[in-house]
JSON list of C-alpha atoms in Angstrom, two decimals:
[
{"chain": "A", "resi": 2, "resn": "UNK", "atom": "CA", "xyz": [309.64, 208.96, 151.23]},
{"chain": "A", "resi": 3, "resn": "UNK", "atom": "CA", "xyz": [308.15, 207.98, 154.84]},
{"chain": "A", "resi": 4, "resn": "UNK", "atom": "CA", "xyz": [304.91, 206.54, 155.48]},
{"chain": "A", "resi": 5, "resn": "UNK", "atom": "CA", "xyz": [303.05, 207.17, 158.45]},
{"chain": "A", "resi": 6, "resn": "UNK", "atom": "CA", "xyz": [301.60, 203.77, 160.57]},
{"chain": "A", "resi": 7, "resn": "UNK", "atom": "CA", "xyz": [298.11, 202.48, 159.12]},
{"chain": "A", "resi": 8, "resn": "UNK", "atom": "CA", "xyz": [297.17, 201.98, 162.59]},
{"chain": "A", "resi": 9, "resn": "UNK", "atom": "CA", "xyz": [299.43, 202.74, 165.96]},
{"chain": "A", "resi": 10, "resn": "UNK", "atom": "CA", "xyz": [298.92, 200.80, 169.08]},
{"chain": "A", "resi": 11, "resn": "UNK", "atom": "CA", "xyz": [301.21, 200.65, 172.05]},
{"chain": "A", "resi": 12, "resn": "UNK", "atom": "CA", "xyz": [302.96, 197.54, 171.56]},
{"chain": "A", "resi": 13, "resn": "UNK", "atom": "CA", "xyz": [302.39, 194.25, 174.46]},
{"chain": "A", "resi": 14, "resn": "UNK", "atom": "CA", "xyz": [306.01, 195.18, 175.77]},
{"chain": "A", "resi": 15, "resn": "UNK", "atom": "CA", "xyz": [306.59, 195.69, 179.80]},
{"chain": "A", "resi": 16, "resn": "UNK", "atom": "CA", "xyz": [309.39, 197.59, 179.96]},
{"chain": "A", "resi": 17, "resn": "UNK", "atom": "CA", "xyz": [312.80, 197.17, 181.68]},
{"chain": "A", "resi": 18, "resn": "UNK", "atom": "CA", "xyz": [316.41, 195.46, 180.47]},
{"chain": "A", "resi": 19, "resn": "UNK", "atom": "CA", "xyz": [315.32, 192.96, 177.72]},
{"chain": "A", "resi": 20, "resn": "UNK", "atom": "CA", "xyz": [318.17, 190.42, 176.46]},
{"chain": "A", "resi": 21, "resn": "UNK", "atom": "CA", "xyz": [318.21, 190.21, 172.03]},
{"chain": "A", "resi": 22, "resn": "UNK", "atom": "CA", "xyz": [319.62, 187.11, 170.31]},
{"chain": "A", "resi": 23, "resn": "UNK", "atom": "CA", "xyz": [319.66, 187.51, 166.47]},
{"chain": "A", "resi": 24, "resn": "UNK", "atom": "CA", "xyz": [320.98, 185.47, 163.92]},
{"chain": "A", "resi": 25, "resn": "UNK", "atom": "CA", "xyz": [321.41, 186.53, 160.40]},
{"chain": "A", "resi": 26, "resn": "UNK", "atom": "CA", "xyz": [321.93, 184.40, 157.35]},
{"chain": "A", "resi": 27, "resn": "UNK", "atom": "CA", "xyz": [323.33, 185.71, 154.12]},
{"chain": "A", "resi": 28, "resn": "UNK", "atom": "CA", "xyz": [322.90, 183.61, 150.94]},
{"chain": "A", "resi": 29, "resn": "UNK", "atom": "CA", "xyz": [323.81, 184.41, 147.16]},
{"chain": "A", "resi": 30, "resn": "UNK", "atom": "CA", "xyz": [326.80, 184.87, 145.53]},
{"chain": "A", "resi": 31, "resn": "UNK", "atom": "CA", "xyz": [329.02, 184.72, 148.52]},
{"chain": "A", "resi": 32, "resn": "UNK", "atom": "CA", "xyz": [327.33, 182.65, 151.27]},
{"chain": "A", "resi": 33, "resn": "UNK", "atom": "CA", "xyz": [328.85, 183.21, 154.65]},
{"chain": "A", "resi": 34, "resn": "UNK", "atom": "CA", "xyz": [328.12, 180.80, 157.54]},
{"chain": "A", "resi": 35, "resn": "UNK", "atom": "CA", "xyz": [325.65, 182.18, 159.63]},
{"chain": "A", "resi": 36, "resn": "UNK", "atom": "CA", "xyz": [326.05, 184.65, 162.38]},
{"chain": "A", "resi": 37, "resn": "UNK", "atom": "CA", "xyz": [324.63, 185.38, 165.99]},
{"chain": "A", "resi": 38, "resn": "UNK", "atom": "CA", "xyz": [324.53, 188.55, 168.05]},
{"chain": "A", "resi": 39, "resn": "UNK", "atom": "CA", "xyz": [323.79, 189.08, 171.86]},
{"chain": "A", "resi": 40, "resn": "UNK", "atom": "CA", "xyz": [323.16, 192.00, 173.42]},
{"chain": "A", "resi": 41, "resn": "UNK", "atom": "CA", "xyz": [321.14, 193.81, 176.38]},
{"chain": "A", "resi": 42, "resn": "UNK", "atom": "CA", "xyz": [319.43, 197.50, 176.03]},
{"chain": "A", "resi": 43, "resn": "UNK", "atom": "CA", "xyz": [316.94, 199.08, 178.51]},
{"chain": "A", "resi": 44, "resn": "UNK", "atom": "CA", "xyz": [313.74, 199.40, 177.27]},
{"chain": "A", "resi": 45, "resn": "UNK", "atom": "CA", "xyz": [311.12, 202.30, 178.48]},
{"chain": "A", "resi": 46, "resn": "UNK", "atom": "CA", "xyz": [307.64, 203.27, 178.86]},
{"chain": "A", "resi": 47, "resn": "UNK", "atom": "CA", "xyz": [308.64, 205.97, 176.19]},
{"chain": "A", "resi": 48, "resn": "UNK", "atom": "CA", "xyz": [309.99, 204.31, 173.98]},
{"chain": "A", "resi": 49, "resn": "UNK", "atom": "CA", "xyz": [307.28, 201.18, 173.53]},
{"chain": "A", "resi": 50, "resn": "UNK", "atom": "CA", "xyz": [304.74, 204.37, 173.04]},
{"chain": "A", "resi": 51, "resn": "UNK", "atom": "CA", "xyz": [306.59, 205.21, 169.98]},
{"chain": "A", "resi": 52, "resn": "UNK", "atom": "CA", "xyz": [305.95, 202.36, 168.36]},
{"chain": "A", "resi": 53, "resn": "UNK", "atom": "CA", "xyz": [307.48, 201.59, 165.07]},
{"chain": "A", "resi": 54, "resn": "UNK", "atom": "CA", "xyz": [309.87, 204.84, 165.97]},
{"chain": "A", "resi": 55, "resn": "UNK", "atom": "CA", "xyz": [311.29, 202.70, 168.90]},
{"chain": "A", "resi": 56, "resn": "UNK", "atom": "CA", "xyz": [313.49, 200.89, 166.38]},
{"chain": "A", "resi": 57, "resn": "UNK", "atom": "CA", "xyz": [316.63, 202.35, 165.44]},
{"chain": "A", "resi": 58, "resn": "UNK", "atom": "CA", "xyz": [315.81, 203.04, 161.56]},
{"chain": "A", "resi": 59, "resn": "UNK", "atom": "CA", "xyz": [319.08, 204.22, 159.67]},
{"chain": "A", "resi": 60, "resn": "UNK", "atom": "CA", "xyz": [318.73, 207.97, 157.85]},
{"chain": "A", "resi": 61, "resn": "UNK", "atom": "CA", "xyz": [319.34, 206.29, 155.08]},
{"chain": "A", "resi": 62, "resn": "UNK", "atom": "CA", "xyz": [316.21, 204.15, 155.26]},
{"chain": "A", "resi": 63, "resn": "UNK", "atom": "CA", "xyz": [312.55, 205.17, 154.37]},
{"chain": "A", "resi": 64, "resn": "UNK", "atom": "CA", "xyz": [309.63, 203.31, 156.16]},
{"chain": "A", "resi": 65, "resn": "UNK", "atom": "CA", "xyz": [307.57, 202.12, 153.36]},
{"chain": "A", "resi": 66, "resn": "UNK", "atom": "CA", "xyz": [305.01, 200.53, 155.43]},
{"chain": "A", "resi": 67, "resn": "UNK", "atom": "CA", "xyz": [304.21, 200.63, 159.17]},
{"chain": "A", "resi": 68, "resn": "UNK", "atom": "CA", "xyz": [301.38, 198.58, 160.73]},
{"chain": "A", "resi": 69, "resn": "UNK", "atom": "CA", "xyz": [302.01, 198.58, 164.45]},
{"chain": "A", "resi": 70, "resn": "UNK", "atom": "CA", "xyz": [298.95, 196.63, 166.10]},
{"chain": "A", "resi": 71, "resn": "UNK", "atom": "CA", "xyz": [299.36, 195.58, 170.26]},
{"chain": "A", "resi": 72, "resn": "UNK", "atom": "CA", "xyz": [300.83, 192.45, 169.64]},
{"chain": "A", "resi": 73, "resn": "UNK", "atom": "CA", "xyz": [302.48, 192.34, 166.22]},
{"chain": "A", "resi": 74, "resn": "UNK", "atom": "CA", "xyz": [304.19, 194.35, 163.84]},
{"chain": "A", "resi": 75, "resn": "UNK", "atom": "CA", "xyz": [304.85, 194.81, 159.80]},
{"chain": "A", "resi": 76, "resn": "UNK", "atom": "CA", "xyz": [307.05, 196.99, 158.59]},
{"chain": "A", "resi": 77, "resn": "UNK", "atom": "CA", "xyz": [309.04, 197.28, 155.08]},
{"chain": "A", "resi": 78, "resn": "UNK", "atom": "CA", "xyz": [311.98, 199.59, 154.71]},
{"chain": "A", "resi": 79, "resn": "UNK", "atom": "CA", "xyz": [314.22, 200.65, 151.39]},
{"chain": "A", "resi": 80, "resn": "UNK", "atom": "CA", "xyz": [317.65, 201.58, 152.12]},
{"chain": "A", "resi": 81, "resn": "UNK", "atom": "CA", "xyz": [320.42, 203.01, 150.05]},
{"chain": "A", "resi": 82, "resn": "UNK", "atom": "CA", "xyz": [323.28, 202.21, 151.58]},
{"chain": "A", "resi": 83, "resn": "UNK", "atom": "CA", "xyz": [326.78, 203.14, 150.32]},
{"chain": "A", "resi": 84, "resn": "UNK", "atom": "CA", "xyz": [325.09, 202.78, 146.35]},
{"chain": "A", "resi": 85, "resn": "UNK", "atom": "CA", "xyz": [323.40, 199.62, 147.20]},
{"chain": "A", "resi": 86, "resn": "UNK", "atom": "CA", "xyz": [319.30, 199.32, 147.44]},
{"chain": "A", "resi": 87, "resn": "UNK", "atom": "CA", "xyz": [317.75, 197.02, 149.58]},
{"chain": "A", "resi": 88, "resn": "UNK", "atom": "CA", "xyz": [314.48, 195.90, 150.88]},
{"chain": "A", "resi": 89, "resn": "UNK", "atom": "CA", "xyz": [313.61, 195.01, 153.52]},
{"chain": "A", "resi": 90, "resn": "UNK", "atom": "CA", "xyz": [310.44, 193.39, 155.21]},
{"chain": "A", "resi": 91, "resn": "UNK", "atom": "CA", "xyz": [309.90, 192.10, 158.64]},
{"chain": "A", "resi": 92, "resn": "UNK", "atom": "CA", "xyz": [307.55, 191.43, 161.69]},
{"chain": "A", "resi": 93, "resn": "UNK", "atom": "CA", "xyz": [307.68, 191.31, 165.25]},
{"chain": "A", "resi": 94, "resn": "UNK", "atom": "CA", "xyz": [304.90, 189.36, 167.72]},
{"chain": "A", "resi": 95, "resn": "UNK", "atom": "CA", "xyz": [304.72, 191.16, 170.92]},
{"chain": "A", "resi": 96, "resn": "UNK", "atom": "CA", "xyz": [304.19, 188.85, 173.73]},
{"chain": "A", "resi": 97, "resn": "UNK", "atom": "CA", "xyz": [304.94, 191.31, 177.38]},
{"chain": "A", "resi": 98, "resn": "UNK", "atom": "CA", "xyz": [307.98, 189.92, 178.72]},
{"chain": "A", "resi": 99, "resn": "UNK", "atom": "CA", "xyz": [309.13, 188.40, 175.03]},
{"chain": "A", "resi": 100, "resn": "UNK", "atom": "CA", "xyz": [309.11, 188.92, 172.23]},
{"chain": "A", "resi": 101, "resn": "UNK", "atom": "CA", "xyz": [309.80, 187.50, 168.59]},
{"chain": "A", "resi": 102, "resn": "UNK", "atom": "CA", "xyz": [310.33, 188.43, 165.11]},
{"chain": "A", "resi": 103, "resn": "UNK", "atom": "CA", "xyz": [312.02, 188.27, 161.32]},
{"chain": "A", "resi": 104, "resn": "UNK", "atom": "CA", "xyz": [313.25, 190.18, 159.19]},
{"chain": "A", "resi": 105, "resn": "UNK", "atom": "CA", "xyz": [314.74, 189.75, 154.93]},
{"chain": "A", "resi": 106, "resn": "UNK", "atom": "CA", "xyz": [316.65, 192.22, 152.49]},
{"chain": "A", "resi": 107, "resn": "UNK", "atom": "CA", "xyz": [317.06, 191.21, 149.10]},
{"chain": "A", "resi": 108, "resn": "UNK", "atom": "CA", "xyz": [320.45, 193.11, 148.13]},
{"chain": "A", "resi": 109, "resn": "UNK", "atom": "CA", "xyz": [321.72, 193.80, 144.46]},
{"chain": "A", "resi": 110, "resn": "UNK", "atom": "CA", "xyz": [325.07, 193.95, 144.59]},
{"chain": "A", "resi": 111, "resn": "UNK", "atom": "CA", "xyz": [327.79, 194.11, 142.14]},
{"chain": "A", "resi": 112, "resn": "UNK", "atom": "CA", "xyz": [328.37, 190.40, 142.71]},
{"chain": "A", "resi": 113, "resn": "UNK", "atom": "CA", "xyz": [324.56, 189.59, 142.43]},
{"chain": "A", "resi": 114, "resn": "UNK", "atom": "CA", "xyz": [321.20, 189.48, 144.38]},
{"chain": "A", "resi": 115, "resn": "UNK", "atom": "CA", "xyz": [322.22, 188.95, 147.93]},
{"chain": "A", "resi": 116, "resn": "UNK", "atom": "CA", "xyz": [319.42, 187.78, 150.69]},
{"chain": "A", "resi": 117, "resn": "UNK", "atom": "CA", "xyz": [319.98, 188.30, 154.50]},
{"chain": "A", "resi": 118, "resn": "UNK", "atom": "CA", "xyz": [317.68, 186.73, 156.92]},
{"chain": "A", "resi": 119, "resn": "UNK", "atom": "CA", "xyz": [317.77, 188.02, 160.08]},
{"chain": "A", "resi": 120, "resn": "UNK", "atom": "CA", "xyz": [315.60, 186.23, 163.23]},
{"chain": "A", "resi": 121, "resn": "UNK", "atom": "CA", "xyz": [315.60, 187.46, 166.13]},
{"chain": "A", "resi": 122, "resn": "UNK", "atom": "CA", "xyz": [314.09, 186.53, 170.01]},
{"chain": "A", "resi": 123, "resn": "UNK", "atom": "CA", "xyz": [314.26, 188.88, 173.15]},
{"chain": "A", "resi": 124, "resn": "UNK", "atom": "CA", "xyz": [312.81, 188.53, 176.40]},
{"chain": "A", "resi": 125, "resn": "UNK", "atom": "CA", "xyz": [312.66, 190.61, 179.85]},
{"chain": "A", "resi": 126, "resn": "UNK", "atom": "CA", "xyz": [315.96, 189.83, 182.37]},
{"chain": "A", "resi": 127, "resn": "UNK", "atom": "CA", "xyz": [314.91, 192.52, 184.62]},
{"chain": "A", "resi": 128, "resn": "UNK", "atom": "CA", "xyz": [314.74, 196.07, 186.07]},
{"chain": "A", "resi": 129, "resn": "UNK", "atom": "CA", "xyz": [316.90, 198.72, 183.62]},
{"chain": "A", "resi": 130, "resn": "UNK", "atom": "CA", "xyz": [319.65, 199.96, 185.43]},
{"chain": "A", "resi": 131, "resn": "UNK", "atom": "CA", "xyz": [319.46, 202.96, 187.92]},
{"chain": "A", "resi": 132, "resn": "UNK", "atom": "CA", "xyz": [321.19, 205.73, 185.71]}
]
């Protein structure tokens, strides 16, 4: 069941090469130490114009909520990954050359309820490399 964005505005982001830092924690019957990942990616104006569709949402997920505004977005996803249903809720704030956000997920696993929290910060670090 896909949902159309309530209001789809173009996010306040500048195209270019962006650096992302994501920290993920997992709590529940098994507690994992926080994991931090860094990556860089080119963000084009065409991707920005897609609003919530600029996110790389897995095929096994359905968008339940997608409110995209100039300076922020709120979203919710329901995913079925290998038989484990997960509900994700998140938000992001857009500030031109940087953005930040968070996403929480609850998974009912055979071991019990697991809660995943992801926080991210990103900033524009330059122009995209020439192809």
